[in-house]
Coordinates of N, CA and C in Angstrom, one line a residue:
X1 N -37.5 32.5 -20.2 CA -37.0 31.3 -19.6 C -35.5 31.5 -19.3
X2 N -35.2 31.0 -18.1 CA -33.6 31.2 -17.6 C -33.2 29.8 -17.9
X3 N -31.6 30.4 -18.2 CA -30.8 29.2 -18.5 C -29.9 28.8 -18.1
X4 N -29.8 27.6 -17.1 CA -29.0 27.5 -16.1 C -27.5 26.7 -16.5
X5 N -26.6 27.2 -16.2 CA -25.1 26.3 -16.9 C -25.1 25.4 -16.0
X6 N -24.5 24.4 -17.2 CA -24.4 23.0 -16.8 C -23.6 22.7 -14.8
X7 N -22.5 23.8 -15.1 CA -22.0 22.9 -13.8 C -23.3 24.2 -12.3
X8 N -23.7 24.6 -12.6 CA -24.9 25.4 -11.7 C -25.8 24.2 -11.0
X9 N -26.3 24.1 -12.3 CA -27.3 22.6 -12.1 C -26.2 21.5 -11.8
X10 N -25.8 21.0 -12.0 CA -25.1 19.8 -11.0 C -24.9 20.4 -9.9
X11 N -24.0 21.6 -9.3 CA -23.8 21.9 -7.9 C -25.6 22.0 -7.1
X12 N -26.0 22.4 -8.0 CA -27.4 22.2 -7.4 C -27.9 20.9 -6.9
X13 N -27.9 20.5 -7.7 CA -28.1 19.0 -7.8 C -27.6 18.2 -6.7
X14 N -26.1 18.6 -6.6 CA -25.5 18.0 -5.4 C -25.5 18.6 -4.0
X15 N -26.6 19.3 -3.9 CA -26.8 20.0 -2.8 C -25.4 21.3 -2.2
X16 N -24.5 21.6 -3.2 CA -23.4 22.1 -3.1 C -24.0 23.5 -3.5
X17 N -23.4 24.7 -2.0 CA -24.4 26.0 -2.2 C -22.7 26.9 -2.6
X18 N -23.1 27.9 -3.2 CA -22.1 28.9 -3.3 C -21.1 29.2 -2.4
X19 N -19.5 29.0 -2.2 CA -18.5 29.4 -1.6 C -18.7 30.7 -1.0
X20 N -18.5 30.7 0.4 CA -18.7 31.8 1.3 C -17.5 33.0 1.4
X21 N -17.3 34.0 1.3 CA -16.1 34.8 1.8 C -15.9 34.1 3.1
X22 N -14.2 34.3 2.4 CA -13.3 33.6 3.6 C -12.0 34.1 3.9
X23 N -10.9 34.0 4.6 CA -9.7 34.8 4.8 C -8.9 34.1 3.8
X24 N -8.3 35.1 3.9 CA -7.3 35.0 1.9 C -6.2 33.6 2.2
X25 N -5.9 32.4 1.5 CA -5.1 31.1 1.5 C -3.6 31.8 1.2
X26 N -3.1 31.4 1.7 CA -1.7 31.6 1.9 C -1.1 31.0 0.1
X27 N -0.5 31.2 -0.6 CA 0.6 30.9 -1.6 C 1.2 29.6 -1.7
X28 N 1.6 29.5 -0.4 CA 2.4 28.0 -0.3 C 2.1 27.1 0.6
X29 N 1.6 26.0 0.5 CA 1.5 24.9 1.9 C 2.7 23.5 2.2
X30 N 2.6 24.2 3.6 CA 3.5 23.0 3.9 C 2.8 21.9 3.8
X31 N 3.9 20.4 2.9 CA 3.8 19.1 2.6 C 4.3 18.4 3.2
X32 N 3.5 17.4 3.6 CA 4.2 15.8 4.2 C 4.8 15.0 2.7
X33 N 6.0 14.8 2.9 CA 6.5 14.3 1.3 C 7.7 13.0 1.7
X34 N 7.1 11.6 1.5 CA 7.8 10.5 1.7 C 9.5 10.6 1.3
X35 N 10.1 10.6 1.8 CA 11.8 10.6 1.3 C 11.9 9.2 0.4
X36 N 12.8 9.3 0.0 CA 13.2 8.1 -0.7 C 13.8 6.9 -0.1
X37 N 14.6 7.9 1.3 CA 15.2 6.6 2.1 C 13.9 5.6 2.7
X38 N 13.0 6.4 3.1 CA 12.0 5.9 3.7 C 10.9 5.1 2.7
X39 N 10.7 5.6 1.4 CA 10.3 4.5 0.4 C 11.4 3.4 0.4
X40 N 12.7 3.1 0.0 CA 13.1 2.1 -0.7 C 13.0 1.3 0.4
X41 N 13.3 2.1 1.8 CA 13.0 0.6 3.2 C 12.1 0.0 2.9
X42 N 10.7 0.8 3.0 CA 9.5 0.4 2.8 C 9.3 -0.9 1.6
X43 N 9.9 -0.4 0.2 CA 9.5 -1.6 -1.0 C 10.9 -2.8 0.0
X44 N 11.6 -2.5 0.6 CA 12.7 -3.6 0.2 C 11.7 -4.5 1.6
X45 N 11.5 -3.8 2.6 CA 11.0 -4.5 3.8 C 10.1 -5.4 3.2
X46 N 9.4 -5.1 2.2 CA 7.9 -5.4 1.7 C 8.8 -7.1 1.4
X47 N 9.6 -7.0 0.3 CA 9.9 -8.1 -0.3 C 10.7 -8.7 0.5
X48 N 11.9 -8.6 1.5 CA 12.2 -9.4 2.6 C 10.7 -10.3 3.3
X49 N 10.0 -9.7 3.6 CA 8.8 -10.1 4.7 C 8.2 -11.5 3.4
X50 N 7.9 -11.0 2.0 CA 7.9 -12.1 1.4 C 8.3 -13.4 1.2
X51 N 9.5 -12.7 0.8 CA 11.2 -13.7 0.9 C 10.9 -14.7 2.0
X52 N 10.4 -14.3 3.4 CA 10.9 -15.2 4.3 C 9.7 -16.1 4.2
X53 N 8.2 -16.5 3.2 CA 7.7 -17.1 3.3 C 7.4 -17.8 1.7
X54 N 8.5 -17.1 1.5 CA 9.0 -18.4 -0.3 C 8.3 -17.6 -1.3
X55 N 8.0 -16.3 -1.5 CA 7.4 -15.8 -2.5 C 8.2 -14.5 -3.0
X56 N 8.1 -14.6 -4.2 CA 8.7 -13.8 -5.0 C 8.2 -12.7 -6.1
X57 N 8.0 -11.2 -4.9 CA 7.3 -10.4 -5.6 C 8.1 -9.1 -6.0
X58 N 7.0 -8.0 -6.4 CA 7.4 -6.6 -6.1 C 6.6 -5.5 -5.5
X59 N 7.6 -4.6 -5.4 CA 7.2 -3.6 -4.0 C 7.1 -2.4 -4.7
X60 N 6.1 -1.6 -5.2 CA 6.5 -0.3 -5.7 C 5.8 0.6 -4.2
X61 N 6.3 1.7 -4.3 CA 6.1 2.6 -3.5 C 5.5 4.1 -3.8
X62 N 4.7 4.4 -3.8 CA 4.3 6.1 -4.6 C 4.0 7.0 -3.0
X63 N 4.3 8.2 -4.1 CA 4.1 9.3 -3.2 C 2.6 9.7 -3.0
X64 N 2.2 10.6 -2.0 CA 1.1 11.6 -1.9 C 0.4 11.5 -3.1
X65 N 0.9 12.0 -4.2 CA 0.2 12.4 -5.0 C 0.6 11.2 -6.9
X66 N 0.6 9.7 -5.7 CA 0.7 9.0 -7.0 C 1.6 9.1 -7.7
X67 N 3.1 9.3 -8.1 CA 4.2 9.1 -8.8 C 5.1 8.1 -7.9
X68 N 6.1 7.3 -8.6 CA 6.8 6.1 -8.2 C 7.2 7.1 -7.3
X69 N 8.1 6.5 -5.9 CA 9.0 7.2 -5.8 C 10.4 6.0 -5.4
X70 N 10.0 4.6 -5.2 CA 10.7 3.3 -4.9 C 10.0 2.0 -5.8
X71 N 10.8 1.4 -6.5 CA 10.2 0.5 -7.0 C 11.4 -0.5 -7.3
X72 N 11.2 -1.9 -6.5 CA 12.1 -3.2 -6.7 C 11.2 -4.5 -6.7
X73 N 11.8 -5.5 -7.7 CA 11.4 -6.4 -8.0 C 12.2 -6.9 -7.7
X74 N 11.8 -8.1 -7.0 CA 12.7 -9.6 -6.5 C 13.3 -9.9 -8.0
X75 N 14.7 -10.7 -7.9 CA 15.0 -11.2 -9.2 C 14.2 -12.6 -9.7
X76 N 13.5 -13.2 -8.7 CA 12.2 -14.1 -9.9 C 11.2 -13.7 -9.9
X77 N 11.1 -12.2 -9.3 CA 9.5 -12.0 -9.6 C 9.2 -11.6 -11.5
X78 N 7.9 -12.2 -11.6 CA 7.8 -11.7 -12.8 C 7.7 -10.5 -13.1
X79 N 8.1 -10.1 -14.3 CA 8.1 -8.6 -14.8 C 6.7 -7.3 -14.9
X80 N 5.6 -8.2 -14.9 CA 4.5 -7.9 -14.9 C 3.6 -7.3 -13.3
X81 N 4.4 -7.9 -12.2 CA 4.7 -7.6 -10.5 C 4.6 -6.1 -10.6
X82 N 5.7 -6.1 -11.2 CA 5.7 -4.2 -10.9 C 4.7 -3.4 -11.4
X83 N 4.3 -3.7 -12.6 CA 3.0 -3.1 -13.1 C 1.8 -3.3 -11.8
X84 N 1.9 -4.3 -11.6 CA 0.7 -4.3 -10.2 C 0.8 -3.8 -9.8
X85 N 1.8 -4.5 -9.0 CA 1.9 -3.5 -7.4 C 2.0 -1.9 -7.6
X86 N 2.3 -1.3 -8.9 CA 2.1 0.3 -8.9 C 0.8 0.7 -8.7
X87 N 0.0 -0.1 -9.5 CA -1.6 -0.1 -9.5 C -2.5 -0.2 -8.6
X88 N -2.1 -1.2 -8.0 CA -2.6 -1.4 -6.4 C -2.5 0.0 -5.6
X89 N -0.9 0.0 -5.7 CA -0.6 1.7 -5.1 C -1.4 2.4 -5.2
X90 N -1.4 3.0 -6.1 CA -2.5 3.7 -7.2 C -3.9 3.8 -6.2
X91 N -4.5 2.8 -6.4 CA -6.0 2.3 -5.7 C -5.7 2.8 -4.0
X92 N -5.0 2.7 -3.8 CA -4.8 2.9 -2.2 C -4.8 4.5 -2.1
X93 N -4.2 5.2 -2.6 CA -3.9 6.8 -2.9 C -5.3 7.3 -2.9
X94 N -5.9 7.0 -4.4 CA -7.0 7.8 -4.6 C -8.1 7.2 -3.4
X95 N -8.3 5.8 -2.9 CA -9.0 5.5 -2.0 C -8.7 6.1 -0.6
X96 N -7.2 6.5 -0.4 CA -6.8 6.4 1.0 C -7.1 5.4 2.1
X97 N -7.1 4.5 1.3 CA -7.6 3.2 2.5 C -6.7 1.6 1.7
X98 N -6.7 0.8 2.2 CA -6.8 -0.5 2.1 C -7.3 -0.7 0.7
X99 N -6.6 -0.8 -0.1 CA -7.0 -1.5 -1.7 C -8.0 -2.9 -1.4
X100 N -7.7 -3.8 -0.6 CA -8.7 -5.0 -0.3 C -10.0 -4.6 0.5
X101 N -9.8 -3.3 1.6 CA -11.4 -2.7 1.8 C -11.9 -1.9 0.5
X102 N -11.4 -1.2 0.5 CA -12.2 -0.5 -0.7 C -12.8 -1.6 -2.1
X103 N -11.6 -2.4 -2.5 CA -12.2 -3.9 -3.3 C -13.6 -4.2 -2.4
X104 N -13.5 -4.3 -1.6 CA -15.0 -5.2 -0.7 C -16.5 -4.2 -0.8
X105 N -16.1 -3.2 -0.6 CA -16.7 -1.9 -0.4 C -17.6 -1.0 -1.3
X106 N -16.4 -1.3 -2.3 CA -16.8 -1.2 -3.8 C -16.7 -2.0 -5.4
X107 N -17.1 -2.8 -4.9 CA -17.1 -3.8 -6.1 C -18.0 -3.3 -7.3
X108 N -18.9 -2.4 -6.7 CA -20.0 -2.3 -8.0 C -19.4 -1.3 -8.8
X109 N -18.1 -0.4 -8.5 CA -17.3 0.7 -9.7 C -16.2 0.1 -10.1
X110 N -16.0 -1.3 -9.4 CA -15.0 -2.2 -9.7 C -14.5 -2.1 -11.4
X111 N -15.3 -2.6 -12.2 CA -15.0 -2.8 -13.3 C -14.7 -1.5 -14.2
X112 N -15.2 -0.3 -13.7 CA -14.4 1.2 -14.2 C -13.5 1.6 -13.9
X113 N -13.1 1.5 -13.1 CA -11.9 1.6 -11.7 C -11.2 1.0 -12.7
X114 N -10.7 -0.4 -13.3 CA -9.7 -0.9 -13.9 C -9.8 -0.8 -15.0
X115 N -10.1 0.4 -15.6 CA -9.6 1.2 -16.9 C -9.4 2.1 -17.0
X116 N -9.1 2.7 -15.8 CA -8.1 4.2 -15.4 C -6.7 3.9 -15.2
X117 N -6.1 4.3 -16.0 CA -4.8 4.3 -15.9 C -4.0 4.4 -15.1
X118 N -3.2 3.6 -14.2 CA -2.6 3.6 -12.9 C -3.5 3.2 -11.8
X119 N -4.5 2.2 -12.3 CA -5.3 1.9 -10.7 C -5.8 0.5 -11.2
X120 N -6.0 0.0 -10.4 CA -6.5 -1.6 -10.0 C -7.1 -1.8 -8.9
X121 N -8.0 -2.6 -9.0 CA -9.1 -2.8 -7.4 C -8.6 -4.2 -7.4
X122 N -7.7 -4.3 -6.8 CA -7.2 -5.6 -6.3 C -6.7 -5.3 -4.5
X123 N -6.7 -6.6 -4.0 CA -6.0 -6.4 -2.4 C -4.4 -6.9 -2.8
X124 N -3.9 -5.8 -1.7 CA -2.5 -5.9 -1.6 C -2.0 -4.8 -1.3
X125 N -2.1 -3.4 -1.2 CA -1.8 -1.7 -1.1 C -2.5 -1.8 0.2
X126 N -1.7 -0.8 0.5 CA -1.6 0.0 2.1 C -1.1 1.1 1.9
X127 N -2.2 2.4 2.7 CA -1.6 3.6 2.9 C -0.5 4.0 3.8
X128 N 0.0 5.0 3.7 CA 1.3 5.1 4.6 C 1.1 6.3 4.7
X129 N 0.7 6.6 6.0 CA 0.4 7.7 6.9 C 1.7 7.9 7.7
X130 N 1.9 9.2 8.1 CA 3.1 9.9 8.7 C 2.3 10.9 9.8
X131 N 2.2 10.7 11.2 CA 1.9 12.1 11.5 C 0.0 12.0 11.5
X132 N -0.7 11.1 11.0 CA -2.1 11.5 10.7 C -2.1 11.6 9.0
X133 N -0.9 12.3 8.4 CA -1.3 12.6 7.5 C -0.9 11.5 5.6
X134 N -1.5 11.5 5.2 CA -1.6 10.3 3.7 C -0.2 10.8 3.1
X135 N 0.5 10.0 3.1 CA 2.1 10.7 2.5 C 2.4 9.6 1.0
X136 N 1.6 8.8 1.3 CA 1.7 7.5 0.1 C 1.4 6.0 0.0
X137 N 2.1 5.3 -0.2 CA 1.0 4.1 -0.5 C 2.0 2.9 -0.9
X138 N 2.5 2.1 -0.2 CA 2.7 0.5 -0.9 C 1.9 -0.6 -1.6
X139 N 2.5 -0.8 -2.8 CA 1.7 -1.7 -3.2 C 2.8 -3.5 -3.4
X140 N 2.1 -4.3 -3.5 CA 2.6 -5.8 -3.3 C 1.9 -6.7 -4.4
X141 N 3.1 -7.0 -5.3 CA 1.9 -8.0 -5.7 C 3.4 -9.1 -6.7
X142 N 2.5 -10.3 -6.5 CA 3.4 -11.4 -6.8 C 3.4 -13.5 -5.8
X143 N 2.9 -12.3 -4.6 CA 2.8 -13.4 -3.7 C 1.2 -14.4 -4.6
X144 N 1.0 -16.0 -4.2 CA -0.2 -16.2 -4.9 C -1.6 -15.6 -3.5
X145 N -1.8 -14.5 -4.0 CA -3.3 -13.9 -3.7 C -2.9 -13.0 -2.7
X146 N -3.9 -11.7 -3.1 CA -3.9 -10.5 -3.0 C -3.5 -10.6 -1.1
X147 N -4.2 -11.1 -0.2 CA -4.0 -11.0 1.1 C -2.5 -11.3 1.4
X148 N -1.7 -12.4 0.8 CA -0.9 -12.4 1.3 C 0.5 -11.2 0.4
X149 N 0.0 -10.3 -0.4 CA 0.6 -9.2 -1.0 C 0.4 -8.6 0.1
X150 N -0.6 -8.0 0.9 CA -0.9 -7.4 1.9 C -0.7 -7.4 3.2
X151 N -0.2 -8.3 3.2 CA 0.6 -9.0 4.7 C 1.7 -8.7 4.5
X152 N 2.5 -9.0 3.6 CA 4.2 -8.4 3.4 C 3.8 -7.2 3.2
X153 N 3.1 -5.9 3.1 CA 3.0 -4.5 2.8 C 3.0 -4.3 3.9
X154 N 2.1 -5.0 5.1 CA 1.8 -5.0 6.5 C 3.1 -4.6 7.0
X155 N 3.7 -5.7 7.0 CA 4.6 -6.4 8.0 C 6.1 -5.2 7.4
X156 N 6.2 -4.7 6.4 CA 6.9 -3.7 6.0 C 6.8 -2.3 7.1
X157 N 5.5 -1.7 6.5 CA 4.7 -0.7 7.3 C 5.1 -0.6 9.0
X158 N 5.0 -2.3 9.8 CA 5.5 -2.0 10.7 C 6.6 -1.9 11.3
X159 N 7.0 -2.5 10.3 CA 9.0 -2.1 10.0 C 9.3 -0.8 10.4
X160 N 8.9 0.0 9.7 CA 9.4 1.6 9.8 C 7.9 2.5 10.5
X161 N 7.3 1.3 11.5 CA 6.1 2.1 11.9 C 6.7 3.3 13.2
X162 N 7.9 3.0 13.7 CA 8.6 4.1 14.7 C 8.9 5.5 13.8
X163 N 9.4 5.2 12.8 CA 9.8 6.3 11.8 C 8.4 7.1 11.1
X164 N 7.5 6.6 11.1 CA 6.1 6.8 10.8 C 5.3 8.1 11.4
X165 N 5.3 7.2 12.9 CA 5.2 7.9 14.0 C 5.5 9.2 14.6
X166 N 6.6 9.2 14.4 CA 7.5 10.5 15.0 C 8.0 11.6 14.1
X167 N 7.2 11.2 12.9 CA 8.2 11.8 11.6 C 7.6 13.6 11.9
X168 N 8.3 14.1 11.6 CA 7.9 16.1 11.9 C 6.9 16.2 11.1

């Protein structure tokens, strides 16, 4: 009797067949990597676009690969804002989409999803693409309900959507 190791049988399972010879990967890859100037616009645009409709939130901002890289709270937003809106972030990243589509999309992993550490299925996060490529993620939260967190992320995003655009 043969005995097949565990991750064999799952690749099997997942219809996933043995890696093919391929030409040798290069050492280093070039990265699309959000600046900081371009994050703190991004969180500050987020909470102006709030501001101008009486709500008082916060804007965190992560990179590519999920670490802060901009994070400001309005001075009445509650203290607890920034924990969101990281989390939201968060959800946007690993989703690469819309934290309020993927909420819609997937509601049935919903309740596992929010006991991973740095993620929340809530609406309010937007990805932030540069070029085609996923460079990071706004998240919003504070405004009352998740859409209108997402409309100031919005309305941010198109703030620096020229810089987005054209970025090398």
């Amino acid at each position: 009797m043969k005995i097949l190791f565990l991750p064999t049988l799952l690749a099997a399972s997942l219809g996933v067949t043995a890696p093919q010879a391929t030409a040798a990967q290069p050492d280093m890859l070039p990265v699309k990597q959000i600046s900081l100037e371009l994050a703190r616009d991004i969180a500050m645009d987020a909470i102006e676009a709030c501001r101008a409709n009486g709500y008082n939130v916060s804007a965190v901002v992560l990179d590519r690969a999920g670490d802060v890289q901009a994070a400001l709270r309005d001075t009445l937003a509650s203290r607890h804002t920034l924990e969101i809106a990281e989390r939201k972030a968060g959800m946007s990243i690993m989703s690469g989409s819309d934290s309020g589509e993927f909420r819609a999309a997937r509601a049935d992993i919903r309740p596992e999803l929010n006991h991973i550490k740095g993620l929340i299925v809530m609406e309010g996060a937007l990805p932030i693409r540069a070029a085609g490529s996923l460079i990071g993620a706004v998240g919003v939260s504070g405004a009352p309900g998740g859409d209108k967190d997402a409309a100031c992320a919005a309305a941010a995003l198109k703030k620096v959507e020229e810089r987005l655009e054209f970025a090398p």
